[in-house]
Short mmCIF file of C-alpha atoms and ligand atoms in Angstrom, two decimals:
data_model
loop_
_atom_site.label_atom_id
_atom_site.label_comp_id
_atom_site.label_asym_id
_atom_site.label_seq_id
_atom_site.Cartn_x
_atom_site.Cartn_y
_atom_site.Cartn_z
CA UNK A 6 12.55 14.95 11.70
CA UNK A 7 8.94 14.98 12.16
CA UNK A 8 7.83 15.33 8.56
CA UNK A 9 4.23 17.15 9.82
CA UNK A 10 3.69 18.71 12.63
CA UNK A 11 2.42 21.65 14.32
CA UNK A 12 3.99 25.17 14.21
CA UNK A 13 2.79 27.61 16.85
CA UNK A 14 -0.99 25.97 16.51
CA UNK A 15 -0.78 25.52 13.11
CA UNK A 16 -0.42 22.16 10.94
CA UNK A 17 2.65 21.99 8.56
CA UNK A 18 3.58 19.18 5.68
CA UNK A 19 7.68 19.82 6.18
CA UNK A 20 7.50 23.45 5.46
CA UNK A 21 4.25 24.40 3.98
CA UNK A 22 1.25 25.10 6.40
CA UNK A 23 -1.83 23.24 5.18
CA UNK A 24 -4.21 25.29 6.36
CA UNK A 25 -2.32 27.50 3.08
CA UNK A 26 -2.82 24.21 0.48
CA UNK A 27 -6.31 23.49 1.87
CA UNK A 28 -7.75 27.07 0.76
CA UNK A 29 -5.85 27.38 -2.45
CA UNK A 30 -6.51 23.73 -3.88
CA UNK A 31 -9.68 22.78 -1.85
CA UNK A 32 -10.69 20.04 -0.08
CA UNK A 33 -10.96 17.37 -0.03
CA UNK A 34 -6.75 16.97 -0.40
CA UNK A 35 -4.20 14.58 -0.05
CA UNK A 36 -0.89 15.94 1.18
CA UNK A 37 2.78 14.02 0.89
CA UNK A 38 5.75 14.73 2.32
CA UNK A 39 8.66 13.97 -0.37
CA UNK A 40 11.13 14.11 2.15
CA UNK A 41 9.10 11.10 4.10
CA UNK A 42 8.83 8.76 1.39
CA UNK A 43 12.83 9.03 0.42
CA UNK A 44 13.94 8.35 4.14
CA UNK A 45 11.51 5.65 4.79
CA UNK A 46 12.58 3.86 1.03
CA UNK A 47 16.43 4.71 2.92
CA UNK A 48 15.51 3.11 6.04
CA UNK A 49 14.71 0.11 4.11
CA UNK A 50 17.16 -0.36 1.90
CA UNK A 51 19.98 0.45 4.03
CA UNK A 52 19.02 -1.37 7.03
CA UNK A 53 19.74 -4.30 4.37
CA UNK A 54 23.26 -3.40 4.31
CA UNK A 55 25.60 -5.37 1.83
CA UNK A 56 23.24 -8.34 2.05
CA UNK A 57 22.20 -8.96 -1.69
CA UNK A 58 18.49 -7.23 -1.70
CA UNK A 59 15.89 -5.15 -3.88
CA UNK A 60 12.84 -3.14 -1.97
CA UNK A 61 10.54 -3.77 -4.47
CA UNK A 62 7.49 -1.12 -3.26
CA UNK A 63 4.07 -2.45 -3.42
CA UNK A 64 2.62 -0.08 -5.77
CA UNK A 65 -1.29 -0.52 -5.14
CA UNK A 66 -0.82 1.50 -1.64
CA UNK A 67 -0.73 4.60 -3.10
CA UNK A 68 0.29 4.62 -7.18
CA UNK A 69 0.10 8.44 -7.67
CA UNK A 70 3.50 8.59 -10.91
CA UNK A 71 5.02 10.85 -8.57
CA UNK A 72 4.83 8.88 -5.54
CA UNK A 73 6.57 5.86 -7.95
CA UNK A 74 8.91 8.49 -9.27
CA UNK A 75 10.64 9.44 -5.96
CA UNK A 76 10.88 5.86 -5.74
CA UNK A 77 12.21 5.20 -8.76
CA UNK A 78 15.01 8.02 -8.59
CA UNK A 79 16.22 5.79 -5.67
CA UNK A 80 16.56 2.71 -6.90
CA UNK A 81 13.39 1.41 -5.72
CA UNK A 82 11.87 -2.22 -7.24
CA UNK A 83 7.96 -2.57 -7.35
CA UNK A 84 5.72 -5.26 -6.60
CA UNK A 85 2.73 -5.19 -8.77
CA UNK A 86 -0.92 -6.41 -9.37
CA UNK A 87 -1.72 -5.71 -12.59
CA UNK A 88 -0.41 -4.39 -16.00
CA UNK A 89 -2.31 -1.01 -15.21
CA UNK A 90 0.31 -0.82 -12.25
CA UNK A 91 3.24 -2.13 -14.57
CA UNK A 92 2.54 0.69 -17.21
CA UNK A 93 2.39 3.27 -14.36
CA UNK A 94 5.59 2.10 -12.63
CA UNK A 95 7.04 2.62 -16.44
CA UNK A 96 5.34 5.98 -17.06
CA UNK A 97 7.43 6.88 -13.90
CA UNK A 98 10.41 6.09 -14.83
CA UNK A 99 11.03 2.61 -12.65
CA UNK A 100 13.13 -0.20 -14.32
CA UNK A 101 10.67 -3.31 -15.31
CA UNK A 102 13.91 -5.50 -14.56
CA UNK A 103 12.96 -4.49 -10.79
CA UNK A 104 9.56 -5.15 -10.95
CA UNK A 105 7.59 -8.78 -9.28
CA UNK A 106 4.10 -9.44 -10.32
CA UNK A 107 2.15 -10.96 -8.37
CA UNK A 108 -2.03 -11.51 -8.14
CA UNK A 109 -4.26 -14.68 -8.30
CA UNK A 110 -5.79 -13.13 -11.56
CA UNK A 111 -2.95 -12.44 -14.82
CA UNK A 112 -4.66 -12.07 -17.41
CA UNK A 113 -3.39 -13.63 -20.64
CA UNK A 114 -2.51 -9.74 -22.27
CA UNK A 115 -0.96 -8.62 -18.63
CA UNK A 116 1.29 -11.42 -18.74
CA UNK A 117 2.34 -10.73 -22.86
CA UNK A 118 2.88 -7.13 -21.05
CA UNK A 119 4.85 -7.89 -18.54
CA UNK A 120 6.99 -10.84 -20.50
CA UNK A 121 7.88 -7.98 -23.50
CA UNK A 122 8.44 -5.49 -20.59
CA UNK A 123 11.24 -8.31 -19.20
CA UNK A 124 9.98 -7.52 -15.57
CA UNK A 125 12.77 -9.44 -12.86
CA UNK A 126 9.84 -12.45 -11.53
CA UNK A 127 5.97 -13.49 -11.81
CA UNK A 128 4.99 -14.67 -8.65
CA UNK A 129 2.66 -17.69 -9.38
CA UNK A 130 -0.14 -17.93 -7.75
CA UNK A 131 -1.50 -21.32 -8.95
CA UNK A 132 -1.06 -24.73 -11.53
CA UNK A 133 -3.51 -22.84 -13.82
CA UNK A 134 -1.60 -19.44 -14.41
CA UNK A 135 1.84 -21.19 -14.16
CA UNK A 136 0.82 -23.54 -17.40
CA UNK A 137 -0.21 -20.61 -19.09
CA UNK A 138 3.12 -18.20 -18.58
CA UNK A 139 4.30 -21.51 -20.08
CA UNK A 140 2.27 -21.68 -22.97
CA UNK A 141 2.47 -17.68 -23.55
CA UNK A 142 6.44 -17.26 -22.99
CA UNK A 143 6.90 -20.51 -25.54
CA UNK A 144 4.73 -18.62 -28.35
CA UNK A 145 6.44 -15.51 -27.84
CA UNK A 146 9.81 -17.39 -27.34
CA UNK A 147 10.51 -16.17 -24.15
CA UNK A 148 11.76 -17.51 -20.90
CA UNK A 149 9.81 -16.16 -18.37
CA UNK A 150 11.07 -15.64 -14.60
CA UNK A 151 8.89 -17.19 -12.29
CA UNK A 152 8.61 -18.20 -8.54
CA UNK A 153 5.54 -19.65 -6.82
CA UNK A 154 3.73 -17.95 -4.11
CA UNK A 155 3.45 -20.23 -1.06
CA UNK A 156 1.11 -19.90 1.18
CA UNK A 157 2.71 -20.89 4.44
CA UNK A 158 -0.31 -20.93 6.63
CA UNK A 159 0.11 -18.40 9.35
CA UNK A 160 -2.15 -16.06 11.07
CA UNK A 161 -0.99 -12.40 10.55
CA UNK A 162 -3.04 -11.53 13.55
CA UNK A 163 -4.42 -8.75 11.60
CA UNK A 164 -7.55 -7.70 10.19
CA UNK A 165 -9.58 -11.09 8.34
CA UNK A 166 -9.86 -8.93 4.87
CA UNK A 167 -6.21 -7.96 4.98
CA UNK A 168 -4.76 -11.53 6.45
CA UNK A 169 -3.68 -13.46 3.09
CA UNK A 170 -1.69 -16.29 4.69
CA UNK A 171 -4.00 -18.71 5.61
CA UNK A 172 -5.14 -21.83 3.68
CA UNK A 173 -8.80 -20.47 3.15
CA UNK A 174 -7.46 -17.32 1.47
CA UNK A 175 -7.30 -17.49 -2.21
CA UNK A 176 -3.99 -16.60 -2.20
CA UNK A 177 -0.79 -18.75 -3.16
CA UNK A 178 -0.17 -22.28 -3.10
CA UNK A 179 -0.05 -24.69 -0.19
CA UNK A 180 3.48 -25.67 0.67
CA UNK A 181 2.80 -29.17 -0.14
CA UNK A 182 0.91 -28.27 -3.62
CA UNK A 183 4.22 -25.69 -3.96
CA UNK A 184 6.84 -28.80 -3.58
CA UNK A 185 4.74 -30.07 -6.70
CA UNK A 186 4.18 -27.39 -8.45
CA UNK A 187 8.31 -26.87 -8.51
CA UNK A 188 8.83 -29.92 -10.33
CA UNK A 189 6.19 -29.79 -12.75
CA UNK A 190 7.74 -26.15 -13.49
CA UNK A 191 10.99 -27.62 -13.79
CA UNK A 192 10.28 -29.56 -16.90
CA UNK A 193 7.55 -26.95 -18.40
CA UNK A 194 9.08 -25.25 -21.50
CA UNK A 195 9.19 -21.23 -21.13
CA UNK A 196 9.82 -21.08 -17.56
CA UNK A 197 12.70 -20.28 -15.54
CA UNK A 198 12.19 -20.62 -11.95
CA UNK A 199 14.25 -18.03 -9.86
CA UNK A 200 13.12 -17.41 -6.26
CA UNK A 201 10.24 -18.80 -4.08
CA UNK A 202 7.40 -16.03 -2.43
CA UNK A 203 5.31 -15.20 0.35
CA UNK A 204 3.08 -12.87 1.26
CA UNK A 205 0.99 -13.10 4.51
CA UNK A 206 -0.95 -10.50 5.19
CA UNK A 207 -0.82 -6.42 5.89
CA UNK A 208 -0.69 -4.17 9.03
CA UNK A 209 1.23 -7.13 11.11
CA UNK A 210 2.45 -5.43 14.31
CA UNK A 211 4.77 -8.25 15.49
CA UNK A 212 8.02 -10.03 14.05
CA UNK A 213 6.68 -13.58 14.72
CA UNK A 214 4.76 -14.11 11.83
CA UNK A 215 7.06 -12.88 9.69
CA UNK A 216 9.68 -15.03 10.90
CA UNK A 217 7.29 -18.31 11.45
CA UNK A 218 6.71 -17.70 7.46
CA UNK A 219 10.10 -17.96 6.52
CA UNK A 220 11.06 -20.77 8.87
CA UNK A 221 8.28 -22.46 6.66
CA UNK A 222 9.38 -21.67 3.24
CA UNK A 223 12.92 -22.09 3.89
CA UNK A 224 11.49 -26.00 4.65
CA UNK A 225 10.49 -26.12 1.43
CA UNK A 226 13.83 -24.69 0.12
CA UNK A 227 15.54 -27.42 1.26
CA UNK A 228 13.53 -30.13 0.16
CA UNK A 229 13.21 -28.59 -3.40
CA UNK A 230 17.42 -28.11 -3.18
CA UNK A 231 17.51 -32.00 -2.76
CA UNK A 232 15.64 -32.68 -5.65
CA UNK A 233 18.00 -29.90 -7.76
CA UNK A 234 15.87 -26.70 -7.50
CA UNK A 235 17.86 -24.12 -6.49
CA UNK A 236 16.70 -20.10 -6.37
CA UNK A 237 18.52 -16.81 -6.59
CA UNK A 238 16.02 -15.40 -4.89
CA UNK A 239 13.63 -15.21 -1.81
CA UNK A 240 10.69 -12.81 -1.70
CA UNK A 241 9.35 -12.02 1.73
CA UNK A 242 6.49 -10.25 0.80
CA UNK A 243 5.25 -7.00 2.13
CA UNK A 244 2.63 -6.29 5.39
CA UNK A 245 4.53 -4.37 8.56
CA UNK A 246 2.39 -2.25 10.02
CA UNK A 247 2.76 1.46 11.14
CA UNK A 248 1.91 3.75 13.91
CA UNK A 249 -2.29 4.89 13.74
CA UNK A 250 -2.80 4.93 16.97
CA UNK A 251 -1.28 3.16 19.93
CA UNK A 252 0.16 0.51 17.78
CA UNK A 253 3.51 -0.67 18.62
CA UNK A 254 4.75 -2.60 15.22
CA UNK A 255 8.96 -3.45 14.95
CA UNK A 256 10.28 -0.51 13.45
CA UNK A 257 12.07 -1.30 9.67
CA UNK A 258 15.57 -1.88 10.84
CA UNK A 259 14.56 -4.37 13.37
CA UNK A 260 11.58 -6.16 11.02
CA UNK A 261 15.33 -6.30 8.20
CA UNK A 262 17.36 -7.33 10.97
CA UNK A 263 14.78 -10.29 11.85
CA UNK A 264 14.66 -11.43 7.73
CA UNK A 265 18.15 -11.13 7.42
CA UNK A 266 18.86 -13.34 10.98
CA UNK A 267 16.86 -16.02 9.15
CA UNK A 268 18.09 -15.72 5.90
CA UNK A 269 21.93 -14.96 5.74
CA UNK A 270 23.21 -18.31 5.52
CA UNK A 271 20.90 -19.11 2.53
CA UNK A 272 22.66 -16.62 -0.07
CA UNK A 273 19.99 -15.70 -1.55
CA UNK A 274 18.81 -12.28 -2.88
CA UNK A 275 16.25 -11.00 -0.76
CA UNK A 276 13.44 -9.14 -1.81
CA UNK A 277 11.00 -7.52 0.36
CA UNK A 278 6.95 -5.80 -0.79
CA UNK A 279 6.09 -2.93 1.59
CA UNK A 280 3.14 -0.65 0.85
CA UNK A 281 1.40 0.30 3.93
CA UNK A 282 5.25 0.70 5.85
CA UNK A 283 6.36 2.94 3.02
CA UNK A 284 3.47 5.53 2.54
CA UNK A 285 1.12 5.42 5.22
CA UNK A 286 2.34 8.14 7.33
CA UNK A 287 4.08 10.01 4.37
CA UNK A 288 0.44 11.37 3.47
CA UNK A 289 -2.54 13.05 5.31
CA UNK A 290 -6.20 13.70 3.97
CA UNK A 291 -7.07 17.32 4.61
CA UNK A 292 -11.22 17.63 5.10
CA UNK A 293 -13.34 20.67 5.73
CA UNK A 294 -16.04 20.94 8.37
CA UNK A 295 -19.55 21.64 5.98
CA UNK A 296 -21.64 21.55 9.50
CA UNK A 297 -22.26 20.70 13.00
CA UNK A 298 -25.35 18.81 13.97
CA UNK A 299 -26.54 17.63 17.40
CA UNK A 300 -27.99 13.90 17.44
CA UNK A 301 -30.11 12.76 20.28
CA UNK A 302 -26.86 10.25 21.05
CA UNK A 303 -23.65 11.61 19.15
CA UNK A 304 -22.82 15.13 17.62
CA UNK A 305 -22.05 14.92 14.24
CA UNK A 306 -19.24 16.94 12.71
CA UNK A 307 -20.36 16.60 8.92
CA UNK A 308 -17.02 17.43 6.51
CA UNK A 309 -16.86 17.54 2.76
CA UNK A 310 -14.72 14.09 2.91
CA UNK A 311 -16.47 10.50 2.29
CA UNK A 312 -15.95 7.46 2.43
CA UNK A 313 -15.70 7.62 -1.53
CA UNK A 314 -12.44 9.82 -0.52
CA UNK A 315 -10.86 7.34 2.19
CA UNK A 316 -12.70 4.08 2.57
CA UNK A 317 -10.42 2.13 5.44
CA UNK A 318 -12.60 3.46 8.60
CA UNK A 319 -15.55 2.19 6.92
CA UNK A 320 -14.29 -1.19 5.47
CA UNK A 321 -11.83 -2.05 8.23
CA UNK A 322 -13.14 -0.61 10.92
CA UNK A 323 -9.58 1.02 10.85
CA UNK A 324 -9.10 3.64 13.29
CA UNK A 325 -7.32 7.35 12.25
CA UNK A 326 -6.47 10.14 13.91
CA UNK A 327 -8.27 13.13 13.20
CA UNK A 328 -6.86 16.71 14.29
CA UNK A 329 -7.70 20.04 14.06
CA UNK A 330 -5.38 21.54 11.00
CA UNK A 331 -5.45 24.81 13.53
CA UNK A 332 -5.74 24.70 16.65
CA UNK A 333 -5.58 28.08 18.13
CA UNK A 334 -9.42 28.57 17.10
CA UNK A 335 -11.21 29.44 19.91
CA UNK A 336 -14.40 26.46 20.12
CA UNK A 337 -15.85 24.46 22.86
CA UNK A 338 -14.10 21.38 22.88
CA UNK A 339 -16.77 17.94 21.95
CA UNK A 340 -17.46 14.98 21.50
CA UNK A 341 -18.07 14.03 17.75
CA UNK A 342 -18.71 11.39 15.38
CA UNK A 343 -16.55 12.43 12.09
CA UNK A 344 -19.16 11.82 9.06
CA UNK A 345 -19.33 12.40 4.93
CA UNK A 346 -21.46 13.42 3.05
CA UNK A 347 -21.86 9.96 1.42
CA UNK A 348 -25.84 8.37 1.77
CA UNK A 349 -24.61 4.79 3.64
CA UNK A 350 -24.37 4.91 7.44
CA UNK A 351 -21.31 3.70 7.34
CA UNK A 352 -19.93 6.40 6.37
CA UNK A 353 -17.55 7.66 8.41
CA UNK A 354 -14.09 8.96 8.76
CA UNK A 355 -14.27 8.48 12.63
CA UNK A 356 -16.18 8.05 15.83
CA UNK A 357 -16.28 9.87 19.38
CA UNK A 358 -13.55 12.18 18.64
CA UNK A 359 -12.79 15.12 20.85
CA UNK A 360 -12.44 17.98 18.95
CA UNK A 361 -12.40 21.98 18.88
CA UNK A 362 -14.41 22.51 15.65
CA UNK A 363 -17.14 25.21 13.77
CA UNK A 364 -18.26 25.02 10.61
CA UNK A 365 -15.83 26.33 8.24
CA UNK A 366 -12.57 24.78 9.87
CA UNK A 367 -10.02 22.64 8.04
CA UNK A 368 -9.76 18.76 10.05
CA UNK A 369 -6.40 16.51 8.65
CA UNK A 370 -6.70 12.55 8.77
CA UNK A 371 -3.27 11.36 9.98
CA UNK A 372 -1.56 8.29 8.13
CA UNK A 373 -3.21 8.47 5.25
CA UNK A 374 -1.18 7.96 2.83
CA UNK A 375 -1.23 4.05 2.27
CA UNK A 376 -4.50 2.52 0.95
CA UNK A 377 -6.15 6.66 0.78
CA UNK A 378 -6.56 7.73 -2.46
CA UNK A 379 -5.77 4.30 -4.10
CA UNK A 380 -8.50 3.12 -3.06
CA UNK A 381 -10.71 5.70 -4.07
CA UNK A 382 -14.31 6.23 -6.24
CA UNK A 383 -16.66 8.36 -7.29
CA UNK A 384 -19.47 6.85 -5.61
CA UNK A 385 -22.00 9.58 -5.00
CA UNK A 386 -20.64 11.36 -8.10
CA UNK A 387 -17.88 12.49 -5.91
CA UNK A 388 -15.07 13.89 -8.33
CA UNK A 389 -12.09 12.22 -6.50
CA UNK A 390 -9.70 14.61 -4.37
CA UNK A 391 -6.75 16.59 -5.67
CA UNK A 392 -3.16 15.29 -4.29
CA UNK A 393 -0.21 17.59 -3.33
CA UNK A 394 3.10 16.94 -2.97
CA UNK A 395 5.47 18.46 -0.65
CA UNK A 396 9.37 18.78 -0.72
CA UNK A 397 10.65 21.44 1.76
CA UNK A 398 8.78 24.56 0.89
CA UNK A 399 7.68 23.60 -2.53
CA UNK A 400 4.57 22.32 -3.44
CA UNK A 401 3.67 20.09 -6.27
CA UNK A 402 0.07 19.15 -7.77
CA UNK A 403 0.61 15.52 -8.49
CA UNK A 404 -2.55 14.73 -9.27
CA UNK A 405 -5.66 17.56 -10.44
CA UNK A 406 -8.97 17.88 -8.62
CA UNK A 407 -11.13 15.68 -11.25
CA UNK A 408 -14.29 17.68 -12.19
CA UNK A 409 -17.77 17.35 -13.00
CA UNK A 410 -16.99 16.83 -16.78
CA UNK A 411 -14.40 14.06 -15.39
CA UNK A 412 -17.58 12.12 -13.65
CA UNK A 413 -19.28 10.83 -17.08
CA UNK A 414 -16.31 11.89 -19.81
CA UNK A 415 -16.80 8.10 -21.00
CA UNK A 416 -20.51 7.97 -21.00
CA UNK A 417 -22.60 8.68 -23.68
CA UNK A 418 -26.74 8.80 -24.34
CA UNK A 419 -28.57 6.28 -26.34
C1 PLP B 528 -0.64 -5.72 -0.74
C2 PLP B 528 0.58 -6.51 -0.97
C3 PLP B 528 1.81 -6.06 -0.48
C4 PLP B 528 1.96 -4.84 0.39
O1 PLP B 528 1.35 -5.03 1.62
P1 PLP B 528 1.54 -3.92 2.77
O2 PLP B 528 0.80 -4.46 3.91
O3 PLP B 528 0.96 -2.67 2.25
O4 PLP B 528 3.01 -3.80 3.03
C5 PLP B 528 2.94 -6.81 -0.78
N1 PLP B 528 2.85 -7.93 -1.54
C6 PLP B 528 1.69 -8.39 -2.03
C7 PLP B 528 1.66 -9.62 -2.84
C8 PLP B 528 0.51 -7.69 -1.77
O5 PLP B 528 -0.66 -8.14 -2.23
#
């Protein structure tokens, strides 16, 4: 099922036609598809099979309750970065026992959260945060479930500000520093070490790195089995890619089938982070065109949408499609560069696009879903955008249009 798509010229989330959402709630508006977001958490967690697993959703992609709701009603895990995301994941019904923490950054009240909370693992990052779980579960009398992030040292081949595997990122521990760090956990009071975690890096279009990780950490298994460390678990971490444009990333069942080639004969649970895989092309970021203007080397086609509203063109360089949300309008077909409103020249949504456009007509960013309105502000005192979800032919608000009032609600005067 193609969850949008057009309808005799006309842009539809499953069965509601946008064009519909975008003049009743405004622009811009993030649109899900429900039914999107429930087969793609499916395709994950059956392509597992009856091998011992938990999808554990990596919640900072797009953290909208309702988004972690559909989840949850499924029997999702999450992966988390902070106790804001742990408290959402709870507001939305999700089981803490199903939730890994991970970040370079736990703060000494986010990890008191997350130990009364029981979450299932803290994914330790470094010596520093693993002595104080220690000293934190032992006050509160608490084991607390740990495993250490390794860093195994692989290029993603991706983006440098979304590649976390390499030994100049911040993130994780060496493997060498992790064989180490094992037995000094091993002996430190509080701590109960479960499973052993990676994470490499996000919008990976090819199986190799993934599978040159593991082949790494499942070194260190061994070595640490020798000594008497044994794990219930192995965490793979998140960071398939998806479909933007002519991308050709493994699709779920065969990036599974490639973990669980590598990892059957361990027994171990497996647990797996996407964000980007799960949501990205479950949503779309609906924009209106506010003018057309003629530069002496691009046109611009100016829309109410910034990079305040979706930032990953301008910070990545990442490319999105951008489509008319009707295209039965009758305009002269150009060349444009895709611009906000925002005052930094990089703002942009996209570049040299072909499109049949006037002012007044609805555009729709494809794959928007993952890293869109999570990673949105209010620079420019831009309220932020309203989000919609859709199931069938029912629409949900999810999240309201913030206002003007919203903007500087916790300011006040001298
Ligand atoms: C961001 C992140 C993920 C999710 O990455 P995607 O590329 O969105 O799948 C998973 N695990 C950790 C630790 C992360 O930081």
């Amino acid at each position: 099922m193609e969850y949008f798509d057009y309808i005799g010229g006309s842009f539809v989330a499953e069965k509601v036609k946008v064009e519909d959402l975008a003049k009743q709630y405004g622009t811009p508006l993030y649109v899900y598809s429900r039914t999107c977001l429930e087969d793609t958490f499916k395709a994950f967690d059956s392509s597992f099979g009856d091998t011992p697993h938990l999808v554990c959703y990596a919640v900072k992609a797009n953290s909208n309750i309702a988004v972690l709701n559909v989840m949850a009603k499924l029997g999702a895990g999450f992966d988390i970065v902070s106790g804001g995301e742990l408290a959402r994941v709870i507001k939305a019904g999700g089981d803490p026992a199903k939730v890994v923490y991970s970040g370079v950054a736990k703060s000494k009240d986010e990890i008191i959260y997350a130990l009364e909370k029981g979450i299932k693992c803290f994914n330790v990052e470094s010596e520093a945060e693993m002595q104080r779980i220690s000293e934190i579960a032992t006050s509160l009398k608490k084991e607390a479930p740990v495993s250490i992030r390794v860093n195994p040292d692989v290029d993603a081949g991706t983006h440098p500000y979304i590649s976390t595997g390499l030994k100049k990122n911040k993130f994780g521990v060496t493997i060498d520093k992790a064989y180490d760090l094992y037995l000094a956990a091993s002996k430190m009071p509080g701590i109960a070490i479960k499973g052993i975690d990676c994470h490499i890096g996000s919008q990976l279009t090819t199986i190799t790195p993934f599978t040159d990780a593991i082949d790494r950490v499942l070194c260190l298994v061994d070595r640490l089995e020798k000594v008497g460390i044994n794990f219930s678990h192995i965490d793979v971490g998140g960071g398939l890619g998806v479909v933007y444009d002519d991308e050709t990333p493994p699709s779920i069942k065969e990036y599974v089938e490639a973990i669980k080639d590598k990892l059957v004969h361990k027994k171990l649970t497996i647990i797996c982070e996407p964000g980007r895989a799960m949501v990205a092309n479950a949503g779309v970021l609906v924009a209106k065109c506010e003018y057309l203007k003629e530069g002496e080397i691009s046109n611009f086609c100016i829309v109410d949408t910034a990079m305040n509203d979706l930032i990953r063109p301008s910070l990545y360089e990442a490319w999105m499609k951008i489509e008319e949300v009707n295209k039965n309008l009758d305009r002269p077909q150009k060349e444009y560069d895709v611009v906000g409103p925002i005052c930094e020249t990089g703002d942009f949504l996209g570049k040299g696009r072909k499109l049949k456009v006037a002012s007044g007509d609805y555009l729709v960013v494809r794959g928007a879903g993952a890293y869109g309105f999570a990673m949105s502000s209010n620079y420019n005192s831009r309220p932020r955008a309203a989000e919609i979800l859709v199931s069938a032919d029912k629409t949900y608000v999810i999240r309201a249009r913030e206002t003007i009032d919203d903007l500087y609600a916790l300011e006040t005067l001298v």
